Amino acid sequence: MPKLDTAVVGLDIGGTSTRATVLTLTGQRLGSGRAGGGNPTSHGAERAAVELLTALREALSDFDPARVVAGTIGLAGAGRLLADPAGRAAFDQAWQDAGLRCPYAVHGDALVAYASGTAAPDGTVLIAGTGAITAQVRDLRLDRIADGHGWLLGDAGSGFWLGREAVRRLLADLDAGRTPGTLATAVLTELLGSAEIASRPRATVDATIQAVTRRAPVELARLAPLVVDAATHGEPVATALITEAAAHLAESVGRIRAAGAVTPVVLGGGLLTADTPLAAAVRVEIARQWPDAPLRTAGDGAAAAAWLAARDLPEVTDPAALHARLFPAP
Amino acid sequence: MPKLDTAVVGLDIGGTSTRATVLTLTGQRLGSGRAGGGNPTSHGAERAAVELLTALREALSDFDPARVVAGTIGLAGAGRLLADPAGRAAFDQAWQDAGLRCPYAVHGDALVAYASGTAAPDGTVLIAGTGAITAQVRDLRLDRIADGHGWLLGDAGSGFWLGREAVRRLLADLDAGRTPGTLATAVLTELLGSAEIASRPRATVDATIQAVTRRAPVELARLAPLVVDAATHGEPVATALITEAAAHLAESVGRIRAAGAVTPVVLGGGLLTADTPLAAAVRVEIARQWPDAPLRTAGDGAAAAAWLAARDLPEVTDPAALHARLFPAP
């Protein structure tokens, strides 16, 4: 059984965790590993390389690393890593320290998310988590990008955006002397530890602003689950915000995806892979604008990275069949 | 002529300049002074007190300060100054060093802006400059406030907001591969020194984001004049932004001003006191929602502060007439 003798390795390096998967060329999982967050942009390439090595060693504990014939690493800020010789050297060293002798490719996390949803070479991936970004994929390479501009100038419809808008609605209620609704009450409680409004409501306004500005702006994304939860229960302000967020996300898709396109659209990121009202609203919006596009949800990123490594090997004659085995239809 | 023997002094302390005016109780200007920015929140109370003294000495160079019977200081962050004993002591010392023996009152800049537009005790003031804030005035005191929540969570329709939205529209053009219009071209030139778009437009996107994030976010307000200028020439994107900004500003007024109110509305701040398309759009919006409200424009803040000091004196029997002399209808 020669094919069981060779394997590919895939890594998905994210801000909160690093995951590694070792697969045979027929899609059998030989090992997996997990380590801490290793995004080189936020953590530094050296720290990222340490997590990379930890995840690789765990994944390869039952398999001879010399038999791995190809590897792919997916991570946010892949372009920056490739442009940084010291960072690249740290990754090379971790790769060798894990006993791997094959070359490896580095791809952006958006491409890996795309590949975890479809084997089609061309399509669109829309990711909404803390931030929001859309990419066109051509021949399984990232082509054009929309948004991903960061919280100050973009990320419309993201977790940051939902959190900020929820606070803005709360402040408008306090200004106007309106009784806060369910969402505003939840936001107030999360930020101030109590939903009580001072006899002079401007004091509560000031306390709310201070509670937000004490932290980094991007931390507003921590409030997004409150919006998602309130919308799940039909709260009107939250529902309106979800609708608006979905429109923003679909608008960013429309910047780079042709009208009438029939290639797949893959939804990724924590806000769109879970069964949230935002995911549902985005599906409706995408289906309205691109009625013939297959809609997919991103899955296991490490397995997708391993698939990207495997598909170019001459032994893998039917990459789509391998993808179907790795990501069975739900 | 006993009334010429007594005077009042008014000060308008702003972020970029401090202005002082000495007036007789009949509205004759006896002196004026100017010094650097002295907002105690941004510059510290001690520095503000130095500018205060400079402006006072210049204004009082031809008049015996002992004959000043009342004074008013208008400044942003008045409440914070009053709550800070050291800051208050620095202001007291400057007041004495200028030779003044009378007491003085401290009011928020929004109240002074209001009083520079009308003598009516009750009304609304809407200010849009770098930020945006609305206040209800009751018996010539600030009552309820709307917005003024700062750039991260509010200031909708302000100079910051216009600048940020202009960059967002530019980034959307670059994402979509649209040829930038007049406003987007002006923003690109301001930020990057050239309107040339890289062969890989994402490089221009990244350079634009970096040019913005190198500075403090509030510096986005520096782009507002580009929007105002483009809208003056009928540029469609700028015109749409101005319309949206006016709607935001009117919405914040609506949070605290009763439907059908007939008290005056005073427009203040650099974006609304100049003859800008935003001022025109706000006038239309306010007139639509409050058709019977007199619309006024803020004028000389130091004179308004002096008027606030004078109006409570027993010698001033007709404060409205004094106001009319100080601020003749245009």
XYZ file of N, CA and C in Angstrom, chain B residues 26 42 145 195 278 296:
18
model
N -23.280 99.157 27.633
C -24.124 99.491 26.483
C -23.599 98.837 25.211
N -7.131 69.631 26.502
C -6.053 69.178 25.619
C -4.706 69.796 25.985
N -27.872 67.005 26.370
C -26.828 66.944 25.344
C -27.082 65.729 24.453
N -2.133 61.075 -7.145
C -3.372 60.342 -7.374
C -3.129 59.088 -8.207
N -22.685 72.045 3.693
C -23.205 71.348 4.870
C -24.118 72.266 5.669
N -30.387 80.559 13.518
C -29.355 81.571 13.720
C -27.978 80.942 13.540
